[in-house]
């Protein structure tokens, strides 16, 4: 599945990427009427075996959730559902945001991000070389305590959650795209890691590709890009 071109606002350059078919994008839209329409389509797709008794009350919930996510600065948000052995389902939340980083050189921005994130001993921080340029990944695992009222047997339980966050500086600056996958289905952690890597390898910055062509570099029609 190819995402539409992602644009946060008029000042942020666009970016594109591909996601698996098991990702269901939340209806992030500026206008309430559009969110309502998209939310209705979202729940019908997500709960394809349901009916109006499920879709009607669910749509407003996802519309309200989408509004909050959009207000927080996210430009893309999706729910990932994957069938696993035994008839179960592994779930994850996947978001993309553009954060102003003020950089002019993407490698310098990535180096600064790597240094900043590495200061936390709970972070597994690594440099990445993607087809679109340099990036930095940060993996964190946290144990969450669930109170008795939230569990089926009404006893306190521990839940291990994992987060993969990858910072990809825009080639032309001054923004950084932040891709985040969060899941409590950590028994399928490797599969989620593979999915994130596959998505990241498809990231593209269309404006940068146009601006860095031969003409933009002053090479003329037959010149080579710098």
PDB file of C-alpha atoms in Angstrom:
ATOM      1  CA  UNK A   1       0.000   0.000   0.000  1.00  0.00           C
ATOM      2  CA  UNK A   2       1.432   3.390  -0.990  1.00  0.00           C
ATOM      3  CA  UNK A   3       0.584   6.330   1.229  1.00  0.00           C
ATOM      4  CA  UNK A   4      -0.534   9.595  -0.333  1.00  0.00           C
ATOM      5  CA  UNK A   5       1.979  12.411  -0.254  1.00  0.00           C
ATOM      6  CA  UNK A   6       2.253  13.503   3.377  1.00  0.00           C
ATOM      7  CA  UNK A   7       2.173  17.235   4.074  1.00  0.00           C
ATOM      8  CA  UNK A   8       1.928  18.672   7.589  1.00  0.00           C
ATOM      9  CA  UNK A   9       1.382  22.287   6.546  1.00  0.00           C
ATOM     10  CA  UNK A  10       2.320  24.617   3.726  1.00  0.00           C
ATOM     11  CA  UNK A  11       5.832  25.204   5.077  1.00  0.00           C
ATOM     12  CA  UNK A  12       6.840  21.527   5.388  1.00  0.00           C
ATOM     13  CA  UNK A  13       8.130  19.710   2.274  1.00  0.00           C
ATOM     14  CA  UNK A  14       6.184  16.566   1.317  1.00  0.00           C
ATOM     15  CA  UNK A  15       7.344  13.012   1.920  1.00  0.00           C
ATOM     16  CA  UNK A  16       6.032   9.621   0.783  1.00  0.00           C
ATOM     17  CA  UNK A  17       6.448   6.036   1.973  1.00  0.00           C
ATOM     18  CA  UNK A  18       4.813   2.629   1.561  1.00  0.00           C
ATOM     19  CA  UNK A  19       3.107   0.654   4.324  1.00  0.00           C
ATOM     20  CA  UNK A  20       1.854  -2.969   4.461  1.00  0.00           C
ATOM     21  CA  UNK A  21      -1.791  -3.689   3.653  1.00  0.00           C
ATOM     22  CA  UNK A  22      -2.318  -4.614   7.327  1.00  0.00           C
ATOM     23  CA  UNK A  23      -1.962  -0.937   8.298  1.00  0.00           C
ATOM     24  CA  UNK A  24      -5.249   0.959   8.651  1.00  0.00           C
ATOM     25  CA  UNK A  25      -4.645   4.747   8.454  1.00  0.00           C
ATOM     26  CA  UNK A  26      -6.581   6.874  10.927  1.00  0.00           C
ATOM     27  CA  UNK A  27      -8.600   9.699   9.337  1.00  0.00           C
ATOM     28  CA  UNK A  28      -6.365  12.698  10.010  1.00  0.00           C
ATOM     29  CA  UNK A  29      -8.202  15.555   8.312  1.00  0.00           C
ATOM     30  CA  UNK A  30      -8.460  19.276   8.979  1.00  0.00           C
ATOM     31  CA  UNK A  31     -12.248  19.616   8.699  1.00  0.00           C
ATOM     32  CA  UNK A  32     -14.737  17.844  11.033  1.00  0.00           C
ATOM     33  CA  UNK A  33     -16.999  16.844   8.126  1.00  0.00           C
ATOM     34  CA  UNK A  34     -14.103  15.178   6.302  1.00  0.00           C
ATOM     35  CA  UNK A  35     -12.956  13.421   9.497  1.00  0.00           C
ATOM     36  CA  UNK A  36     -16.468  12.066  10.034  1.00  0.00           C
ATOM     37  CA  UNK A  37     -16.643  10.698   6.488  1.00  0.00           C
ATOM     38  CA  UNK A  38     -13.183   9.169   6.681  1.00  0.00           C
ATOM     39  CA  UNK A  39     -13.862   7.708  10.136  1.00  0.00           C
ATOM     40  CA  UNK A  40     -16.954   5.952   8.856  1.00  0.00           C
ATOM     41  CA  UNK A  41     -14.938   4.390   6.042  1.00  0.00           C
ATOM     42  CA  UNK A  42     -12.134   3.522   8.487  1.00  0.00           C
ATOM     43  CA  UNK A  43     -14.321   1.511  10.888  1.00  0.00           C
ATOM     44  CA  UNK A  44     -16.030  -0.314   8.030  1.00  0.00           C
ATOM     45  CA  UNK A  45     -12.629  -1.334   6.714  1.00  0.00           C
ATOM     46  CA  UNK A  46     -11.175  -2.168  10.134  1.00  0.00           C
ATOM     47  CA  UNK A  47     -14.223  -4.132  11.285  1.00  0.00           C
ATOM     48  CA  UNK A  48     -15.151  -5.568   7.906  1.00  0.00           C
ATOM     49  CA  UNK A  49     -17.236  -8.346   9.487  1.00  0.00           C
ATOM     50  CA  UNK A  50     -19.229  -5.936  11.635  1.00  0.00           C
ATOM     51  CA  UNK A  51     -22.497  -4.112  10.976  1.00  0.00           C
ATOM     52  CA  UNK A  52     -24.140  -0.774  11.677  1.00  0.00           C
ATOM     53  CA  UNK A  53     -24.492  -1.619  15.393  1.00  0.00           C
ATOM     54  CA  UNK A  54     -20.677  -1.605  15.626  1.00  0.00           C
ATOM     55  CA  UNK A  55     -19.766   0.943  12.960  1.00  0.00           C
ATOM     56  CA  UNK A  56     -22.147   3.723  14.104  1.00  0.00           C
ATOM     57  CA  UNK A  57     -20.787   4.148  17.673  1.00  0.00           C
ATOM     58  CA  UNK A  58     -17.169   3.402  16.679  1.00  0.00           C
ATOM     59  CA  UNK A  59     -16.857   6.072  13.973  1.00  0.00           C
ATOM     60  CA  UNK A  60     -17.200   9.122  16.298  1.00  0.00           C
ATOM     61  CA  UNK A  61     -14.592   7.638  18.654  1.00  0.00           C
ATOM     62  CA  UNK A  62     -12.005   7.344  15.886  1.00  0.00           C
ATOM     63  CA  UNK A  63     -12.936  10.794  14.545  1.00  0.00           C
ATOM     64  CA  UNK A  64     -12.240  12.306  17.984  1.00  0.00           C
ATOM     65  CA  UNK A  65      -9.004  10.327  18.286  1.00  0.00           C
ATOM     66  CA  UNK A  66      -7.902  11.527  14.849  1.00  0.00           C
ATOM     67  CA  UNK A  67      -8.603  15.142  15.838  1.00  0.00           C
ATOM     68  CA  UNK A  68      -6.387  14.842  18.931  1.00  0.00           C
ATOM     69  CA  UNK A  69      -3.598  13.189  16.951  1.00  0.00           C
ATOM     70  CA  UNK A  70      -3.714  15.888  14.280  1.00  0.00           C
ATOM     71  CA  UNK A  71      -3.588  18.624  16.925  1.00  0.00           C
ATOM     72  CA  UNK A  72      -0.458  16.995  18.392  1.00  0.00           C
ATOM     73  CA  UNK A  73       1.355  17.528  15.088  1.00  0.00           C
ATOM     74  CA  UNK A  74       1.086  14.062  13.555  1.00  0.00           C
ATOM     75  CA  UNK A  75       0.753  13.892   9.793  1.00  0.00           C
ATOM     76  CA  UNK A  76       0.081  10.139   9.552  1.00  0.00           C
ATOM     77  CA  UNK A  77      -1.236   7.587  12.042  1.00  0.00           C
ATOM     78  CA  UNK A  78      -2.257   3.982  11.503  1.00  0.00           C
ATOM     79  CA  UNK A  79      -3.295   0.882  13.400  1.00  0.00           C
ATOM     80  CA  UNK A  80      -1.418  -2.255  12.347  1.00  0.00           C
ATOM     81  CA  UNK A  81      -3.161  -5.621  12.690  1.00  0.00           C
ATOM     82  CA  UNK A  82      -1.328  -8.836  11.801  1.00  0.00           C
ATOM     83  CA  UNK A  83      -2.661 -12.407  11.933  1.00  0.00           C
ATOM     84  CA  UNK A  84      -0.451 -14.786  13.923  1.00  0.00           C
ATOM     85  CA  UNK A  85      -0.349 -18.515  14.491  1.00  0.00           C
ATOM     86  CA  UNK A  86      -3.201 -19.893  16.564  1.00  0.00           C
ATOM     87  CA  UNK A  87      -5.729 -17.376  15.242  1.00  0.00           C
ATOM     88  CA  UNK A  88      -4.512 -14.423  17.269  1.00  0.00           C
ATOM     89  CA  UNK A  89      -3.745 -10.862  16.200  1.00  0.00           C
ATOM     90  CA  UNK A  90      -0.596  -8.828  16.839  1.00  0.00           C
ATOM     91  CA  UNK A  91      -1.221  -5.088  17.051  1.00  0.00           C
ATOM     92  CA  UNK A  92       0.858  -1.942  16.764  1.00  0.00           C
ATOM     93  CA  UNK A  93       0.404   1.797  16.473  1.00  0.00           C
ATOM     94  CA  UNK A  94       2.385   3.593  13.766  1.00  0.00           C
ATOM     95  CA  UNK A  95       2.743   7.363  13.418  1.00  0.00           C
ATOM     96  CA  UNK A  96       4.726   9.882  11.393  1.00  0.00           C
ATOM     97  CA  UNK A  97       5.369  13.494  12.346  1.00  0.00           C
ATOM     98  CA  UNK A  98       7.532  16.315  11.025  1.00  0.00           C
ATOM     99  CA  UNK A  99       9.513  18.102  13.728  1.00  0.00           C
ATOM    100  CA  UNK A 100      11.310  21.384  13.102  1.00  0.00           C
ATOM    101  CA  UNK A 101      15.023  20.750  13.599  1.00  0.00           C
ATOM    102  CA  UNK A 102      16.544  23.836  11.983  1.00  0.00           C
ATOM    103  CA  UNK A 103      19.277  21.938  10.134  1.00  0.00           C
ATOM    104  CA  UNK A 104      20.788  22.687   6.740  1.00  0.00           C
ATOM    105  CA  UNK A 105      22.763  19.444   6.394  1.00  0.00           C
ATOM    106  CA  UNK A 106      20.976  16.104   7.038  1.00  0.00           C
ATOM    107  CA  UNK A 107      24.131  14.266   8.145  1.00  0.00           C
ATOM    108  CA  UNK A 108      24.898  16.926  10.752  1.00  0.00           C
ATOM    109  CA  UNK A 109      21.304  16.700  11.986  1.00  0.00           C
ATOM    110  CA  UNK A 110      21.506  12.906  12.221  1.00  0.00           C
ATOM    111  CA  UNK A 111      24.806  13.068  14.101  1.00  0.00           C
ATOM    112  CA  UNK A 112      23.304  15.501  16.610  1.00  0.00           C
ATOM    113  CA  UNK A 113      20.239  13.288  17.078  1.00  0.00           C
ATOM    114  CA  UNK A 114      22.441  10.230  17.616  1.00  0.00           C
ATOM    115  CA  UNK A 115      24.456  12.000  20.329  1.00  0.00           C
ATOM    116  CA  UNK A 116      21.354  13.359  22.090  1.00  0.00           C
ATOM    117  CA  UNK A 117      19.459  10.051  22.146  1.00  0.00           C
ATOM    118  CA  UNK A 118      22.520   8.023  23.168  1.00  0.00           C
ATOM    119  CA  UNK A 119      22.732   9.906  26.458  1.00  0.00           C
ATOM    120  CA  UNK A 120      19.832   7.871  27.844  1.00  0.00           C
ATOM    121  CA  UNK A 121      21.118   4.430  28.951  1.00  0.00           C
ATOM    122  CA  UNK A 122      17.676   2.918  28.304  1.00  0.00           C
ATOM    123  CA  UNK A 123      17.911   3.747  24.590  1.00  0.00           C
ATOM    124  CA  UNK A 124      19.319   1.371  22.003  1.00  0.00           C
ATOM    125  CA  UNK A 125      20.375   4.052  19.530  1.00  0.00           C
ATOM    126  CA  UNK A 126      21.910   3.309  16.122  1.00  0.00           C
ATOM    127  CA  UNK A 127      22.915   5.061  12.920  1.00  0.00           C
ATOM    128  CA  UNK A 128      21.077   4.041   9.738  1.00  0.00           C
ATOM    129  CA  UNK A 129      21.944   4.622   6.096  1.00  0.00           C
ATOM    130  CA  UNK A 130      18.664   4.669   4.170  1.00  0.00           C
ATOM    131  CA  UNK A 131      18.154   5.101   0.416  1.00  0.00           C
ATOM    132  CA  UNK A 132      16.783   8.595   1.163  1.00  0.00           C
ATOM    133  CA  UNK A 133      19.741   9.572   3.392  1.00  0.00           C
ATOM    134  CA  UNK A 134      21.036   9.268   6.973  1.00  0.00           C
ATOM    135  CA  UNK A 135      18.737   8.384   9.877  1.00  0.00           C
ATOM    136  CA  UNK A 136      18.905   7.425  13.541  1.00  0.00           C
ATOM    137  CA  UNK A 137      16.895   4.642  15.189  1.00  0.00           C
ATOM    138  CA  UNK A 138      16.051   4.493  18.883  1.00  0.00           C
ATOM    139  CA  UNK A 139      14.538   1.386  20.498  1.00  0.00           C
ATOM    140  CA  UNK A 140      13.097   1.394  24.022  1.00  0.00           C
ATOM    141  CA  UNK A 141      11.438  -1.377  26.022  1.00  0.00           C
ATOM    142  CA  UNK A 142       9.286  -0.549  29.037  1.00  0.00           C
ATOM    143  CA  UNK A 143       7.318  -2.599  31.548  1.00  0.00           C
ATOM    144  CA  UNK A 144       3.877  -1.161  32.273  1.00  0.00           C
ATOM    145  CA  UNK A 145       1.801  -2.070  35.317  1.00  0.00           C
ATOM    146  CA  UNK A 146      -1.868  -2.746  34.590  1.00  0.00           C
ATOM    147  CA  UNK A 147      -4.224  -2.061  37.478  1.00  0.00           C
ATOM    148  CA  UNK A 148      -6.689  -4.823  38.499  1.00  0.00           C
ATOM    149  CA  UNK A 149      -9.704  -3.052  36.974  1.00  0.00           C
ATOM    150  CA  UNK A 150      -8.091  -3.305  33.535  1.00  0.00           C
ATOM    151  CA  UNK A 151      -7.368  -7.051  33.546  1.00  0.00           C
ATOM    152  CA  UNK A 152      -9.706  -9.973  32.867  1.00  0.00           C
ATOM    153  CA  UNK A 153      -9.015 -11.709  36.184  1.00  0.00           C
ATOM    154  CA  UNK A 154      -8.932  -8.426  38.160  1.00  0.00           C
ATOM    155  CA  UNK A 155      -5.344  -8.862  39.317  1.00  0.00           C
ATOM    156  CA  UNK A 156      -2.402  -6.530  38.780  1.00  0.00           C
ATOM    157  CA  UNK A 157      -0.273  -7.534  35.797  1.00  0.00           C
ATOM    158  CA  UNK A 158       2.969  -6.463  34.122  1.00  0.00           C
ATOM    159  CA  UNK A 159       2.959  -5.723  30.409  1.00  0.00           C
ATOM    160  CA  UNK A 160       6.120  -5.335  28.324  1.00  0.00           C
ATOM    161  CA  UNK A 161       5.868  -2.725  25.589  1.00  0.00           C
ATOM    162  CA  UNK A 162       8.331  -1.782  22.887  1.00  0.00           C
ATOM    163  CA  UNK A 163       8.871   1.313  20.783  1.00  0.00           C
ATOM    164  CA  UNK A 164      10.878   1.828  17.622  1.00  0.00           C
ATOM    165  CA  UNK A 165      11.464   5.465  16.698  1.00  0.00           C
ATOM    166  CA  UNK A 166      13.442   6.544  13.655  1.00  0.00           C
ATOM    167  CA  UNK A 167      14.495  10.144  12.964  1.00  0.00           C
ATOM    168  CA  UNK A 168      14.989  10.939   9.265  1.00  0.00           C
ATOM    169  CA  UNK A 169      16.232  14.500   8.530  1.00  0.00           C
ATOM    170  CA  UNK A 170      14.703  16.105   5.450  1.00  0.00           C
ATOM    171  CA  UNK A 171      17.457  16.448   2.808  1.00  0.00           C
ATOM    172  CA  UNK A 172      16.683  20.132   2.323  1.00  0.00           C
ATOM    173  CA  UNK A 173      15.919  20.861   6.011  1.00  0.00           C
ATOM    174  CA  UNK A 174      14.863  22.308   8.324  1.00  0.00           C
ATOM    175  CA  UNK A 175      12.575  19.437   9.457  1.00  0.00           C
ATOM    176  CA  UNK A 176      13.054  15.857  10.639  1.00  0.00           C
ATOM    177  CA  UNK A 177      10.511  13.117   9.954  1.00  0.00           C
ATOM    178  CA  UNK A 178       9.915  10.989  13.051  1.00  0.00           C
ATOM    179  CA  UNK A 179       8.564   7.483  12.427  1.00  0.00           C
ATOM    180  CA  UNK A 180       7.279   5.706  15.554  1.00  0.00           C
ATOM    181  CA  UNK A 181       5.983   2.167  16.012  1.00  0.00           C
ATOM    182  CA  UNK A 182       4.686   1.144  19.437  1.00  0.00           C
ATOM    183  CA  UNK A 183       3.412  -2.299  20.421  1.00  0.00           C
ATOM    184  CA  UNK A 184       2.549  -4.486  23.381  1.00  0.00           C
ATOM    185  CA  UNK A 185       2.839  -7.599  21.160  1.00  0.00           C
ATOM    186  CA  UNK A 186       6.548  -7.863  21.926  1.00  0.00           C
ATOM    187  CA  UNK A 187       6.607 -11.609  21.303  1.00  0.00           C
ATOM    188  CA  UNK A 188       6.560 -10.639  17.615  1.00  0.00           C
ATOM    189  CA  UNK A 189       9.198  -7.943  18.011  1.00  0.00           C
ATOM    190  CA  UNK A 190      11.425  -9.127  15.157  1.00  0.00           C
ATOM    191  CA  UNK A 191       8.518  -9.070  12.735  1.00  0.00           C
ATOM    192  CA  UNK A 192       7.718  -5.479  13.705  1.00  0.00           C
ATOM    193  CA  UNK A 193      11.379  -4.490  13.313  1.00  0.00           C
ATOM    194  CA  UNK A 194      11.398  -5.997   9.817  1.00  0.00           C
ATOM    195  CA  UNK A 195       8.197  -4.100   8.939  1.00  0.00           C
ATOM    196  CA  UNK A 196       9.681  -0.766  10.048  1.00  0.00           C
ATOM    197  CA  UNK A 197      12.867  -1.339   8.055  1.00  0.00           C
ATOM    198  CA  UNK A 198      10.802  -2.197   4.963  1.00  0.00           C
ATOM    199  CA  UNK A 199       8.782   1.022   5.345  1.00  0.00           C
ATOM    200  CA  UNK A 200      11.882   3.160   5.869  1.00  0.00           C
ATOM    201  CA  UNK A 201      13.489   1.852   2.691  1.00  0.00           C
ATOM    202  CA  UNK A 202      10.592   3.358   0.718  1.00  0.00           C
ATOM    203  CA  UNK A 203      10.800   6.869   2.216  1.00  0.00           C
ATOM    204  CA  UNK A 204      11.086   9.541  -0.443  1.00  0.00           C
ATOM    205  CA  UNK A 205      11.233  13.341  -0.414  1.00  0.00           C
ATOM    206  CA  UNK A 206       9.759  14.366  -3.812  1.00  0.00           C
ATOM    207  CA  UNK A 207      10.685  18.053  -3.514  1.00  0.00           C
ATOM    208  CA  UNK A 208      14.304  17.200  -2.713  1.00  0.00           C
ATOM    209  CA  UNK A 209      14.481  14.885  -5.716  1.00  0.00           C
ATOM    210  CA  UNK A 210      13.308  17.693  -7.982  1.00  0.00           C
ATOM    211  CA  UNK A 211      15.519  20.361  -6.390  1.00  0.00           C
ATOM    212  CA  UNK A 212      18.687  18.243  -6.532  1.00  0.00           C
ATOM    213  CA  UNK A 213      18.390  17.455 -10.261  1.00  0.00           C
ATOM    214  CA  UNK A 214      20.933  18.629 -12.861  1.00  0.00           C
ATOM    215  CA  UNK A 215      19.233  21.950 -13.543  1.00  0.00           C
ATOM    216  CA  UNK A 216      18.965  22.768  -9.844  1.00  0.00           C
ATOM    217  CA  UNK A 217      22.684  22.030  -9.444  1.00  0.00           C
ATOM    218  CA  UNK A 218      23.584  24.331 -12.338  1.00  0.00           C
ATOM    219  CA  UNK A 219      24.723  21.472 -14.573  1.00  0.00           C
ATOM    220  CA  UNK A 220      22.336  22.243 -17.439  1.00  0.00           C
ATOM    221  CA  UNK A 221      20.297  19.627 -19.251  1.00  0.00           C
ATOM    222  CA  UNK A 222      23.231  17.267 -19.769  1.00  0.00           C
ATOM    223  CA  UNK A 223      25.078  17.951 -16.538  1.00  0.00           C
ATOM    224  CA  UNK A 224      25.499  15.359 -13.742  1.00  0.00           C
ATOM    225  CA  UNK A 225      24.004  15.917 -10.263  1.00  0.00           C
ATOM    226  CA  UNK A 226      26.552  17.010  -7.696  1.00  0.00           C
TER     227      UNK A 226
END
